[in-house]
Amino acid sequence: MQKRDTLHAAASRRALGSCSVLRAGQGRGVAPWGHAEFWGPSFRSMEKVRDEVRRMREGEKALVRNYKTYLKALEVEVKGKTPLGTVALKCLCELLTAVPHFNFSENIMGVLVGRIGRRSWDDDSELILNTFVSVFHADLAATYSQALVKLIARMIKERKFQVHPNVLSCMLHLRLRTELTHMRANKKDLKRKGKFDKRKGKGKDKEEGPKFKSEIRKKWQTKNQRKREKELKEVEKEMAEAEAEVDQEEREQIQTETLKNLFVLYFSILKNPGRSPLLPAALEGISHFSHLINVDFFRDLLTVIRKIIADRKADDEEDEDLDPVGASQRVRIRMLGIVTAFELLSGQGEALNIDLGDFVTELFGLLRPLSLDTGIEDPPLMTEATAVAAAKQAQNKGKKAERAPTHTLSTSGLLFRCLEAIFFPRLFASTASAPPLRAAAFAKRLVECALFFPPATAKEAITFVRRLSAKEPKLANLLDTEERMFDGVYRPEMDDPQLTNPYTTSLYELDELADHHWDNKVRTETRKLRDANFV
């Protein structure tokens, strides 16, 4: 018992020592990577310098040496799974978040990436994930993000894509989505402004001479002096512009390289023949950064997404009624594939003129199985970082129109995201418009499913049909129980919207929903649709 208490006391002292060194390290300026003054030839040479400079350099050398020893001790605690492992992990996370420019930052990243790469998920994993998100948010130049993305990608490939999906979710917090777009736009604006200034002759006569305290001194200044100072100012201005341009080009190069590594990882996961738990996160990532993907890859990507959807559909047919949890996850992957396909073709993909009718048919066939899913409104499992991001998204919802990330959506939310992509493409920057026959088929199927949906989803379905009816005036004929526009019979068993012949029937389910549904909000919304109130 005494020996155990002694060991516990020793561990406590070591923990306090680790935290003390952490605070000291955060307050001392350790030289960053490749610091010229510290690592340059002057440090290694035996040139004569003043005593205080020599002492300062020796102190810095000792500081880095002790700092390296400290990091190695923390690494031993983390990898050894000792009682101090959590304390050591927190120290490493604090160092990486507070001072990522310190020496051996990449070594710290390597230790943290190795720890988060386990298939299980615990509080330590959550701490590391939040640390990575903080680094991504604070890294304006993407210097440290580039190294971190490389390490994560290498770890995932070494473990054959069998890691926890939360590991990949931190990539969504990279600043690539806006930074690259802004840099390219600023570059074009600077070029345009330079041409305009040159054409207008701006800046030529501005501040020709130096500023003087007295006008008398300006009079006595010779013409050659004024000319020389003017030339010096022009040279300094050109050098400043060149440095700014080089800095921007370097940042863009780093961002582009980071984006390349990220997409290589995503594509590797999609094409992996094994069943990786990272697939939903990879689809979400491609959807998130779709506007930065080269158009030449779109057709290949859509082919891969079609194969993923077909494989999950085949699994559902084989495993029917055996694994409801797995079936729900497979349905979610199929809908993620549909959203990703439409996101890919939004914006720059419009010029390709690719038909996504098979994805529309896939979603139509999913509606009835989804109406019987009891967990359709259950929120997905989210990490702390994801939950914080979702909370910020909810706070900013009234300030700016932003779509929530798909990994924060329930299955119901994901369903209506797919429907928005198909029938309201203006939100997705697409020019394609759904044919009226397709709109009628979905309206009829959604009203049918509203009889079985939970209240919130049923209300959302009725609201969507109202919006669809306002966009497609022909849908008003479905509210008329007498008039028929087409000959034939309604075929509800078909899972192709083009073959159901929806205009031969009516939305008679609205009477049941408006008069007998137990939820008052659903009844109110249904009455608006039944009374042709589309506003």
Short mmCIF file of C-alpha atoms in Angstrom, two decimals:
data_model
loop_
_atom_site.label_atom_id
_atom_site.label_comp_id
_atom_site.label_asym_id
_atom_site.label_seq_id
_atom_site.Cartn_x
_atom_site.Cartn_y
_atom_site.Cartn_z
CA MET A 1 0.00 0.00 0.00
CA GLN A 2 2.85 2.37 0.88
CA LYS A 3 4.60 1.58 -2.41
CA ARG A 4 1.38 2.32 -4.32
CA ASP A 5 1.00 5.69 -2.54
CA THR A 6 4.62 6.48 -3.36
CA LEU A 7 4.03 5.74 -7.04
CA HIS A 8 0.87 7.87 -7.00
CA ALA A 9 2.75 10.77 -5.42
CA ALA A 10 5.53 10.45 -7.97
CA ALA A 11 3.01 10.50 -10.79
CA SER A 12 1.37 13.60 -9.34
CA ARG A 13 4.73 15.38 -9.12
CA ARG A 14 5.50 14.46 -12.72
CA ALA A 15 2.10 15.73 -13.83
CA LEU A 16 2.65 19.05 -12.05
CA GLY A 17 6.11 19.26 -13.55
CA SER A 18 4.75 18.70 -17.05
CA CYS A 19 2.15 21.45 -16.62
CA SER A 20 4.77 23.84 -15.21
CA VAL A 21 7.10 23.31 -18.17
CA LEU A 22 4.11 23.78 -20.47
CA ARG A 23 3.43 27.26 -19.06
CA ALA A 24 7.10 28.16 -19.27
CA GLY A 25 7.28 26.97 -22.87
CA GLN A 26 4.21 28.96 -23.86
CA GLY A 27 5.73 32.13 -22.48
CA ARG A 28 9.18 31.76 -24.06
CA GLY A 29 9.90 32.45 -27.72
CA VAL A 30 11.48 29.24 -28.97
CA ALA A 31 12.91 29.74 -32.46
CA PRO A 32 10.58 28.65 -35.26
CA TRP A 33 11.46 26.14 -37.99
CA GLY A 34 14.40 27.15 -40.13
CA HIS A 35 15.07 30.35 -38.19
CA ALA A 36 18.03 31.93 -40.01
CA GLU A 37 19.65 33.55 -36.99
CA PHE A 38 19.40 30.43 -34.85
CA TRP A 39 20.26 27.70 -37.31
CA GLY A 40 22.34 29.75 -39.77
CA PRO A 41 26.11 29.59 -40.30
CA SER A 42 26.69 32.31 -37.73
CA PHE A 43 25.45 29.99 -35.01
CA ARG A 44 27.80 27.15 -35.92
CA SER A 45 30.84 29.24 -36.74
CA MET A 46 33.47 30.25 -34.22
CA GLU A 47 33.39 33.90 -35.16
CA LYS A 48 34.04 36.33 -32.37
CA VAL A 49 30.92 37.92 -30.94
CA ARG A 50 30.19 39.87 -27.85
CA ASP A 51 29.82 37.94 -24.63
CA GLU A 52 26.14 38.75 -24.15
CA VAL A 53 25.30 37.56 -27.67
CA ARG A 54 27.23 34.36 -27.12
CA ARG A 55 25.46 33.75 -23.81
CA MET A 56 22.09 34.42 -25.43
CA ARG A 57 22.78 31.91 -28.19
CA GLU A 58 23.99 29.32 -25.73
CA GLY A 59 20.83 29.88 -23.69
CA GLU A 60 18.65 29.42 -26.77
CA LYS A 61 20.52 26.27 -27.65
CA ALA A 62 19.99 24.87 -24.15
CA LEU A 63 16.34 25.90 -24.24
CA VAL A 64 15.68 24.03 -27.48
CA ARG A 65 17.58 21.00 -26.19
CA ASN A 66 15.53 20.90 -22.98
CA TYR A 67 12.32 21.55 -24.91
CA LYS A 68 13.07 18.57 -27.13
CA THR A 69 13.69 16.40 -24.06
CA TYR A 70 10.39 17.57 -22.60
CA LEU A 71 8.49 16.66 -25.78
CA LYS A 72 10.12 13.23 -25.86
CA ALA A 73 9.04 12.63 -22.27
CA LEU A 74 5.46 13.58 -23.14
CA GLU A 75 5.56 11.29 -26.17
CA VAL A 76 6.68 8.37 -24.01
CA GLU A 77 3.77 8.96 -21.63
CA VAL A 78 1.23 9.13 -24.47
CA LYS A 79 2.46 6.08 -26.35
CA GLY A 80 3.03 4.07 -23.19
CA LYS A 81 -0.59 4.51 -22.03
CA THR A 82 0.65 5.45 -18.57
CA PRO A 83 -1.50 7.15 -15.89
CA LEU A 84 0.01 10.44 -17.06
CA GLY A 85 -0.95 9.84 -20.67
CA THR A 86 -3.97 12.14 -20.56
CA VAL A 87 -2.00 14.95 -18.88
CA ALA A 88 0.81 14.60 -21.42
CA LEU A 89 -1.73 14.63 -24.24
CA LYS A 90 -3.30 17.83 -22.94
CA CYS A 91 0.15 19.45 -22.75
CA LEU A 92 0.89 18.54 -26.37
CA CYS A 93 -2.50 19.85 -27.50
CA GLU A 94 -1.97 23.11 -25.62
CA LEU A 95 1.45 23.61 -27.21
CA LEU A 96 0.20 22.92 -30.73
CA THR A 97 -2.80 25.23 -30.34
CA ALA A 98 -0.98 28.12 -28.66
CA VAL A 99 2.35 28.12 -30.52
CA PRO A 100 2.26 26.03 -33.72
CA HIS A 101 5.34 27.87 -35.04
CA PHE A 102 7.63 26.44 -32.34
CA ASN A 103 10.31 23.90 -33.11
CA PHE A 104 9.21 20.25 -33.43
CA SER A 105 5.57 21.17 -34.12
CA GLU A 106 5.42 18.48 -36.79
CA ASN A 107 6.65 15.96 -34.23
CA ILE A 108 3.79 16.97 -31.93
CA MET A 109 1.35 16.56 -34.82
CA GLY A 110 2.73 13.09 -35.49
CA VAL A 111 2.13 11.99 -31.89
CA LEU A 112 -1.42 13.36 -31.88
CA VAL A 113 -2.28 11.87 -35.28
CA GLY A 114 -1.02 8.47 -34.14
CA ARG A 115 -3.19 8.67 -31.02
CA ILE A 116 -6.38 9.73 -32.82
CA GLY A 117 -5.94 7.00 -35.44
CA ARG A 118 -7.39 4.29 -33.21
CA ARG A 119 -10.72 2.72 -34.17
CA SER A 120 -12.22 3.58 -30.77
CA TRP A 121 -13.26 7.08 -29.73
CA ASP A 122 -12.90 8.61 -26.26
CA ASP A 123 -12.38 11.95 -24.51
CA ASP A 124 -8.71 12.06 -25.53
CA SER A 125 -9.70 11.63 -29.17
CA GLU A 126 -12.21 14.45 -28.81
CA LEU A 127 -9.51 16.68 -27.33
CA ILE A 128 -7.17 16.00 -30.25
CA LEU A 129 -9.94 16.61 -32.77
CA ASN A 130 -10.75 20.00 -31.21
CA THR A 131 -7.03 20.84 -31.30
CA PHE A 132 -6.82 20.08 -35.02
CA VAL A 133 -9.91 22.20 -35.68
CA SER A 134 -8.36 25.10 -33.75
CA VAL A 135 -5.15 24.82 -35.79
CA PHE A 136 -7.10 24.83 -39.05
CA HIS A 137 -9.13 27.87 -38.03
CA ALA A 138 -6.10 29.91 -36.91
CA ASP A 139 -3.79 28.97 -39.80
CA LEU A 140 -4.35 31.75 -42.34
CA ALA A 141 -1.46 30.72 -44.58
CA ALA A 142 -2.22 26.96 -44.33
CA THR A 143 1.43 26.28 -43.49
CA TYR A 144 0.70 24.03 -40.53
CA SER A 145 -2.53 22.75 -42.05
CA GLN A 146 -0.54 21.36 -44.97
CA ALA A 147 1.72 19.33 -42.68
CA LEU A 148 -1.24 18.14 -40.60
CA VAL A 149 -3.26 17.04 -43.64
CA LYS A 150 -0.27 15.06 -44.95
CA LEU A 151 0.17 13.27 -41.62
CA ILE A 152 -3.53 12.42 -41.32
CA ALA A 153 -3.69 11.16 -44.91
CA ARG A 154 -0.60 8.99 -44.43
CA MET A 155 -1.97 7.54 -41.19
CA ILE A 156 -5.35 6.71 -42.77
CA LYS A 157 -3.72 4.96 -45.73
CA GLU A 158 -1.34 3.01 -43.48
CA ARG A 159 -4.30 1.72 -41.48
CA LYS A 160 -6.14 0.79 -44.68
CA PHE A 161 -8.93 3.34 -44.14
CA GLN A 162 -10.14 1.54 -41.01
CA VAL A 163 -10.20 4.48 -38.59
CA HIS A 164 -12.99 6.32 -36.83
CA PRO A 165 -14.96 8.57 -39.24
CA ASN A 166 -14.67 11.53 -36.86
CA VAL A 167 -11.00 11.79 -37.83
CA LEU A 168 -11.94 12.89 -41.33
CA SER A 169 -14.59 15.36 -40.17
CA CYS A 170 -11.95 17.84 -38.98
CA MET A 171 -10.92 18.39 -42.63
CA LEU A 172 -14.17 20.28 -43.19
CA HIS A 173 -12.76 23.08 -41.04
CA LEU A 174 -9.86 23.79 -43.41
CA ARG A 175 -9.87 27.37 -44.70
CA LEU A 176 -9.59 26.19 -48.31
CA ARG A 177 -13.27 26.73 -49.12
CA THR A 178 -12.99 30.53 -49.01
CA GLU A 179 -9.27 31.32 -48.90
CA LEU A 180 -8.43 29.97 -52.36
CA THR A 181 -11.45 31.65 -53.92
CA HIS A 182 -10.63 34.98 -52.29
CA MET A 183 -6.96 34.83 -53.26
CA ARG A 184 -7.77 34.12 -56.90
CA ALA A 185 -10.35 36.90 -56.94
CA ASN A 186 -7.92 39.36 -55.32
CA LYS A 187 -5.25 38.42 -57.83
CA LYS A 188 -7.57 39.27 -60.72
CA ASP A 189 -8.61 42.53 -59.03
CA LEU A 190 -4.98 43.58 -58.51
CA LYS A 191 -4.13 42.91 -62.15
CA ARG A 192 -7.20 44.82 -63.29
CA LYS A 193 -6.38 47.72 -60.95
CA GLY A 194 -2.76 47.81 -62.15
CA LYS A 195 -3.85 48.04 -65.77
CA PHE A 196 -6.36 50.76 -64.91
CA ASP A 197 -3.79 52.81 -62.97
CA LYS A 198 -1.27 52.44 -65.74
CA ARG A 199 -3.81 53.55 -68.32
CA LYS A 200 -4.89 56.54 -66.23
CA GLY A 201 -1.34 57.44 -65.24
CA LYS A 202 -2.09 57.29 -61.53
CA GLY A 203 0.73 57.45 -59.05
CA LYS A 204 3.24 59.08 -61.38
CA ASP A 205 3.20 62.55 -59.92
CA LYS A 206 2.11 61.62 -56.45
CA GLU A 207 4.61 62.58 -53.76
CA GLU A 208 7.40 63.41 -56.16
CA GLY A 209 9.70 64.74 -53.47
CA PRO A 210 10.31 63.95 -49.82
CA LYS A 211 8.35 65.64 -47.09
CA PHE A 212 10.12 68.56 -45.46
CA LYS A 213 9.61 70.33 -42.20
CA SER A 214 10.36 73.60 -43.89
CA GLU A 215 9.61 74.79 -47.39
CA ILE A 216 12.98 76.61 -47.41
CA ARG A 217 14.90 73.30 -47.35
CA LYS A 218 12.76 72.05 -50.24
CA LYS A 219 13.78 75.09 -52.31
CA TRP A 220 17.47 74.47 -51.76
CA GLN A 221 17.23 70.79 -52.70
CA THR A 222 18.91 70.20 -56.03
CA LYS A 223 17.15 68.76 -59.02
CA ASN A 224 19.37 65.65 -58.97
CA GLN A 225 18.52 64.98 -55.33
CA ARG A 226 14.81 65.18 -56.02
CA LYS A 227 15.19 62.89 -59.01
CA ARG A 228 17.25 60.36 -57.02
CA GLU A 229 14.80 60.27 -54.11
CA LYS A 230 11.90 59.89 -56.50
CA GLU A 231 13.60 56.89 -58.12
CA LEU A 232 14.29 55.36 -54.69
CA LYS A 233 10.63 55.68 -53.75
CA GLU A 234 9.56 54.02 -56.97
CA VAL A 235 12.00 51.17 -56.37
CA GLU A 236 10.76 50.71 -52.79
CA LYS A 237 7.17 50.70 -54.00
CA GLU A 238 7.94 48.08 -56.65
CA MET A 239 9.78 45.93 -54.11
CA ALA A 240 6.86 46.12 -51.67
CA GLU A 241 4.42 45.10 -54.41
CA ALA A 242 6.72 42.27 -55.51
CA GLU A 243 7.02 40.98 -51.92
CA ALA A 244 3.24 41.09 -51.47
CA GLU A 245 2.73 39.25 -54.76
CA VAL A 246 5.33 36.61 -53.87
CA ASP A 247 3.73 36.13 -50.45
CA GLN A 248 0.29 35.69 -52.03
CA GLU A 249 1.64 33.27 -54.64
CA GLU A 250 3.37 31.26 -51.93
CA ARG A 251 0.17 31.08 -49.89
CA GLU A 252 -1.81 30.02 -52.94
CA GLN A 253 0.76 27.34 -53.74
CA ILE A 254 0.54 25.96 -50.19
CA GLN A 255 -3.26 26.05 -50.28
CA THR A 256 -3.32 24.29 -53.65
CA GLU A 257 -0.94 21.58 -52.43
CA THR A 258 -3.07 21.06 -49.32
CA LEU A 259 -6.19 20.79 -51.47
CA LYS A 260 -4.46 18.27 -53.73
CA ASN A 261 -3.51 16.05 -50.77
CA LEU A 262 -7.05 16.30 -49.43
CA PHE A 263 -8.71 15.28 -52.69
CA VAL A 264 -6.27 12.41 -53.22
CA LEU A 265 -7.34 11.11 -49.80
CA TYR A 266 -11.05 11.52 -50.57
CA PHE A 267 -10.77 9.80 -53.95
CA SER A 268 -8.75 6.95 -52.44
CA ILE A 269 -11.53 6.34 -49.91
CA LEU A 270 -14.21 6.35 -52.62
CA LYS A 271 -12.29 3.91 -54.81
CA ASN A 272 -11.27 1.66 -51.93
CA PRO A 273 -12.71 -1.83 -52.64
CA GLY A 274 -13.14 -2.50 -48.92
CA ARG A 275 -15.96 -1.11 -46.81
CA SER A 276 -14.45 1.87 -45.00
CA PRO A 277 -16.31 3.73 -42.22
CA LEU A 278 -14.84 6.91 -43.73
CA LEU A 279 -17.06 6.80 -46.82
CA PRO A 280 -19.83 9.15 -45.53
CA ALA A 281 -17.23 11.67 -44.36
CA ALA A 282 -15.45 11.50 -47.73
CA LEU A 283 -18.71 12.16 -49.61
CA GLU A 284 -19.40 15.08 -47.29
CA GLY A 285 -15.92 16.46 -47.93
CA ILE A 286 -16.28 16.25 -51.71
CA SER A 287 -19.65 17.98 -51.47
CA HIS A 288 -18.15 20.66 -49.20
CA PHE A 289 -15.23 21.48 -51.51
CA SER A 290 -16.97 20.65 -54.80
CA HIS A 291 -16.45 24.15 -56.25
CA LEU A 292 -12.68 23.62 -56.07
CA ILE A 293 -12.60 20.28 -57.94
CA ASN A 294 -11.29 20.25 -61.49
CA VAL A 295 -14.11 19.78 -64.03
CA ASP A 296 -12.11 17.04 -65.78
CA PHE A 297 -12.69 14.71 -62.80
CA PHE A 298 -16.48 15.13 -62.66
CA ARG A 299 -17.45 12.25 -64.94
CA ASP A 300 -15.12 9.80 -63.17
CA LEU A 301 -16.41 10.95 -59.79
CA LEU A 302 -20.03 10.50 -60.81
CA THR A 303 -19.23 7.01 -62.07
CA VAL A 304 -17.70 6.11 -58.70
CA ILE A 305 -20.67 7.59 -56.81
CA ARG A 306 -23.11 5.59 -58.97
CA LYS A 307 -21.20 2.41 -58.12
CA ILE A 308 -21.28 3.22 -54.39
CA ILE A 309 -25.05 3.77 -54.50
CA ALA A 310 -25.59 0.55 -56.47
CA ASP A 311 -23.47 -1.47 -54.02
CA ARG A 312 -25.38 -0.13 -51.00
CA LYS A 313 -28.68 -0.85 -52.73
CA ALA A 314 -27.60 -4.44 -53.39
CA ASP A 315 -26.60 -4.80 -49.72
CA ASP A 316 -30.03 -3.56 -48.64
CA GLU A 317 -31.73 -6.19 -50.79
CA GLU A 318 -29.55 -8.98 -49.36
CA ASP A 319 -29.69 -7.88 -45.71
CA GLU A 320 -33.36 -6.90 -45.60
CA ASP A 321 -34.83 -6.99 -42.05
CA LEU A 322 -31.57 -8.37 -40.61
CA ASP A 323 -29.67 -5.23 -39.59
CA PRO A 324 -31.88 -2.14 -39.26
CA VAL A 325 -29.00 0.03 -38.03
CA GLY A 326 -26.78 -0.97 -40.93
CA ALA A 327 -29.66 -0.51 -43.37
CA SER A 328 -30.26 3.03 -42.09
CA GLN A 329 -26.58 3.86 -42.55
CA ARG A 330 -26.60 2.47 -46.09
CA VAL A 331 -29.66 4.57 -46.95
CA ARG A 332 -27.87 7.61 -45.58
CA ILE A 333 -24.84 6.88 -47.76
CA ARG A 334 -27.08 6.60 -50.83
CA MET A 335 -28.62 10.00 -50.09
CA LEU A 336 -25.18 11.50 -49.44
CA GLY A 337 -24.17 10.25 -52.87
CA ILE A 338 -27.21 11.95 -54.42
CA VAL A 339 -26.46 15.27 -52.70
CA THR A 340 -22.80 15.05 -53.69
CA ALA A 341 -23.69 14.41 -57.33
CA PHE A 342 -25.87 17.52 -57.51
CA GLU A 343 -23.32 19.61 -55.62
CA LEU A 344 -20.64 18.58 -58.12
CA LEU A 345 -22.67 19.84 -61.05
CA SER A 346 -23.64 23.10 -59.37
CA GLY A 347 -21.71 26.10 -60.63
CA GLN A 348 -18.78 25.09 -62.82
CA GLY A 349 -20.27 21.68 -63.70
CA GLU A 350 -23.21 23.18 -65.59
CA ALA A 351 -21.27 23.30 -68.87
CA LEU A 352 -20.88 19.50 -68.92
CA ASN A 353 -24.62 18.90 -69.45
CA ILE A 354 -24.64 15.59 -67.56
CA ASP A 355 -27.98 13.89 -66.94
CA LEU A 356 -28.59 13.00 -63.28
CA GLY A 357 -31.91 11.28 -63.91
CA ASP A 358 -30.69 8.02 -62.37
CA PHE A 359 -29.97 9.83 -59.08
CA VAL A 360 -33.50 11.28 -59.14
CA THR A 361 -34.98 7.82 -59.69
CA GLU A 362 -32.86 6.50 -56.82
CA LEU A 363 -34.26 9.10 -54.44
CA PHE A 364 -37.83 8.43 -55.60
CA GLY A 365 -37.40 4.75 -54.77
CA LEU A 366 -36.14 5.63 -51.27
CA LEU A 367 -39.20 7.63 -50.21
CA ARG A 368 -41.40 4.73 -49.12
CA PRO A 369 -38.69 2.89 -47.14
CA LEU A 370 -37.86 6.20 -45.43
CA SER A 371 -41.51 6.70 -44.41
CA LEU A 372 -41.23 3.52 -42.33
CA ASP A 373 -37.90 4.47 -40.73
CA THR A 374 -38.57 5.17 -37.05
CA GLY A 375 -35.24 6.97 -36.65
CA ILE A 376 -35.64 9.32 -39.59
CA GLU A 377 -35.59 12.40 -37.32
CA ASP A 378 -32.84 11.20 -34.99
CA PRO A 379 -29.81 13.53 -35.09
CA PRO A 380 -26.54 11.96 -36.22
CA LEU A 381 -23.80 11.29 -33.72
CA MET A 382 -21.71 14.45 -33.59
CA THR A 383 -18.38 15.29 -32.05
CA GLU A 384 -18.00 18.30 -29.77
CA ALA A 385 -16.37 20.31 -32.57
CA THR A 386 -19.19 19.42 -34.95
CA ALA A 387 -21.82 20.29 -32.34
CA VAL A 388 -20.21 23.71 -31.78
CA ALA A 389 -20.14 24.34 -35.53
CA ALA A 390 -23.80 23.33 -35.81
CA ALA A 391 -24.70 25.69 -32.94
CA LYS A 392 -22.92 28.59 -34.67
CA GLN A 393 -24.73 27.69 -37.88
CA ALA A 394 -28.06 27.89 -36.06
CA GLN A 395 -27.15 31.29 -34.53
CA ASN A 396 -26.14 32.73 -37.90
CA LYS A 397 -29.13 31.30 -39.75
CA GLY A 398 -30.97 34.60 -39.71
CA LYS A 399 -27.91 36.66 -40.65
CA LYS A 400 -26.85 34.91 -43.84
CA ALA A 401 -28.21 32.13 -46.00
CA GLU A 402 -25.90 29.16 -45.46
CA ARG A 403 -26.69 25.49 -45.81
CA ALA A 404 -25.93 23.29 -42.85
CA PRO A 405 -23.24 20.64 -43.37
CA THR A 406 -24.78 17.29 -44.25
CA HIS A 407 -23.02 15.49 -41.40
CA THR A 408 -25.10 17.58 -38.95
CA LEU A 409 -28.40 16.68 -40.65
CA SER A 410 -30.77 13.92 -39.67
CA THR A 411 -31.96 11.47 -42.32
CA SER A 412 -35.06 13.63 -42.73
CA GLY A 413 -32.95 16.76 -43.22
CA LEU A 414 -30.80 14.95 -45.74
CA LEU A 415 -33.92 13.88 -47.65
CA PHE A 416 -35.13 17.46 -48.05
CA ARG A 417 -31.63 18.59 -49.00
CA CYS A 418 -31.83 16.12 -51.90
CA LEU A 419 -35.29 17.38 -52.86
CA GLU A 420 -34.07 20.99 -52.81
CA ALA A 421 -31.21 20.08 -55.12
CA ILE A 422 -33.59 18.50 -57.64
CA PHE A 423 -36.55 20.89 -57.71
CA PHE A 424 -35.12 24.22 -56.54
CA PRO A 425 -31.79 24.37 -58.34
CA ARG A 426 -31.57 28.15 -57.95
CA LEU A 427 -30.31 27.44 -54.45
CA PHE A 428 -27.64 25.23 -56.00
CA ALA A 429 -26.67 27.66 -58.79
CA SER A 430 -27.91 25.35 -61.52
CA THR A 431 -29.95 26.24 -64.59
CA ALA A 432 -31.63 22.84 -65.02
CA SER A 433 -35.33 22.59 -64.26
CA ALA A 434 -37.27 19.47 -63.31
CA PRO A 435 -40.04 18.42 -65.76
CA PRO A 436 -43.65 18.79 -64.51
CA LEU A 437 -44.27 15.03 -64.70
CA ARG A 438 -41.41 14.41 -62.27
CA ALA A 439 -42.68 17.12 -59.93
CA ALA A 440 -46.18 15.58 -59.92
CA ALA A 441 -44.80 12.10 -59.18
CA PHE A 442 -42.78 13.36 -56.21
CA ALA A 443 -45.70 15.45 -54.92
CA LYS A 444 -47.99 12.41 -54.96
CA ARG A 445 -45.38 10.15 -53.34
CA LEU A 446 -44.53 12.71 -50.62
CA VAL A 447 -48.19 13.16 -49.67
CA GLU A 448 -48.59 9.37 -49.48
CA CYS A 449 -45.52 9.10 -47.24
CA ALA A 450 -46.74 11.97 -45.03
CA LEU A 451 -49.35 9.54 -43.67
CA PHE A 452 -46.50 7.57 -42.08
CA PHE A 453 -43.83 10.22 -41.47
CA PRO A 454 -43.28 11.56 -37.93
CA PRO A 455 -45.03 14.93 -37.39
CA ALA A 456 -42.06 17.22 -38.10
CA THR A 457 -41.14 15.37 -41.29
CA ALA A 458 -44.79 15.16 -42.38
CA LYS A 459 -45.21 18.91 -41.96
CA GLU A 460 -41.98 19.53 -43.89
CA ALA A 461 -43.17 17.23 -46.69
CA ILE A 462 -46.50 19.07 -47.02
CA THR A 463 -44.70 22.43 -46.98
CA PHE A 464 -42.38 21.23 -49.73
CA VAL A 465 -45.34 20.11 -51.87
CA ARG A 466 -46.89 23.57 -51.38
CA ARG A 467 -43.72 25.25 -52.61
CA LEU A 468 -43.54 22.81 -55.51
CA SER A 469 -47.15 23.58 -56.45
CA ALA A 470 -46.39 27.29 -56.46
CA LYS A 471 -43.53 26.66 -58.87
CA GLU A 472 -45.40 24.19 -61.11
CA PRO A 473 -48.97 25.42 -61.76
CA LYS A 474 -49.92 22.08 -63.37
CA LEU A 475 -49.81 20.43 -59.94
CA ALA A 476 -53.04 22.24 -59.08
CA ASN A 477 -54.80 19.59 -61.19
CA LEU A 478 -53.88 16.99 -58.56
CA LEU A 479 -56.15 18.83 -56.13
CA ASP A 480 -59.15 18.36 -58.43
CA THR A 481 -60.91 15.06 -57.83
CA GLU A 482 -62.91 15.17 -61.08
CA GLU A 483 -60.80 16.53 -63.94
CA ARG A 484 -58.17 14.25 -65.52
CA MET A 485 -55.44 15.44 -67.87
CA PHE A 486 -54.14 12.05 -68.98
CA ASP A 487 -55.61 8.71 -69.88
CA GLY A 488 -54.46 5.57 -68.16
CA VAL A 489 -54.07 4.27 -64.63
CA TYR A 490 -51.94 5.49 -61.75
CA ARG A 491 -49.12 2.99 -61.08
CA PRO A 492 -48.00 3.47 -57.46
CA GLU A 493 -45.85 0.32 -57.48
CA MET A 494 -43.34 1.84 -59.93
CA ASP A 495 -40.15 3.37 -58.51
CA ASP A 496 -39.50 5.47 -61.60
CA PRO A 497 -41.23 8.88 -61.44
CA GLN A 498 -41.59 8.93 -65.23
CA LEU A 499 -43.66 5.72 -65.21
CA THR A 500 -46.13 6.32 -62.35
CA ASN A 501 -48.57 8.36 -64.48
CA PRO A 502 -49.35 10.75 -61.56
CA TYR A 503 -51.81 13.02 -63.40
CA THR A 504 -54.34 10.18 -63.59
CA THR A 505 -54.92 10.38 -59.84
CA SER A 506 -55.35 13.06 -57.19
CA LEU A 507 -54.00 13.96 -53.75
CA TYR A 508 -56.94 12.40 -51.92
CA GLU A 509 -54.68 11.69 -48.91
CA LEU A 510 -54.93 15.37 -48.04
CA ASP A 511 -58.43 14.89 -46.62
CA GLU A 512 -57.17 12.27 -44.20
CA LEU A 513 -54.22 14.42 -43.15
CA ALA A 514 -56.24 17.63 -42.83
CA ASP A 515 -59.10 16.14 -40.80
CA HIS A 516 -57.70 13.21 -38.84
CA HIS A 517 -53.95 13.66 -38.27
CA TRP A 518 -53.22 13.91 -34.56
CA ASP A 519 -50.72 16.79 -34.90
CA ASN A 520 -52.30 20.22 -35.21
CA LYS A 521 -49.39 21.72 -37.21
CA VAL A 522 -49.67 18.98 -39.82
CA ARG A 523 -53.44 19.52 -40.09
CA THR A 524 -52.99 23.28 -40.51
CA GLU A 525 -50.32 22.92 -43.18
CA THR A 526 -52.34 20.30 -45.06
CA ARG A 527 -55.43 22.52 -45.13
CA LYS A 528 -53.38 25.27 -46.77
CA LEU A 529 -52.33 22.86 -49.50
CA ARG A 530 -55.82 21.42 -49.93
CA ASP A 531 -57.28 24.90 -50.27
CA ALA A 532 -54.66 25.74 -52.93
CA ASN A 533 -53.05 28.32 -50.65
CA PHE A 534 -49.50 28.18 -52.04
CA VAL A 535 -48.29 31.49 -50.60
#
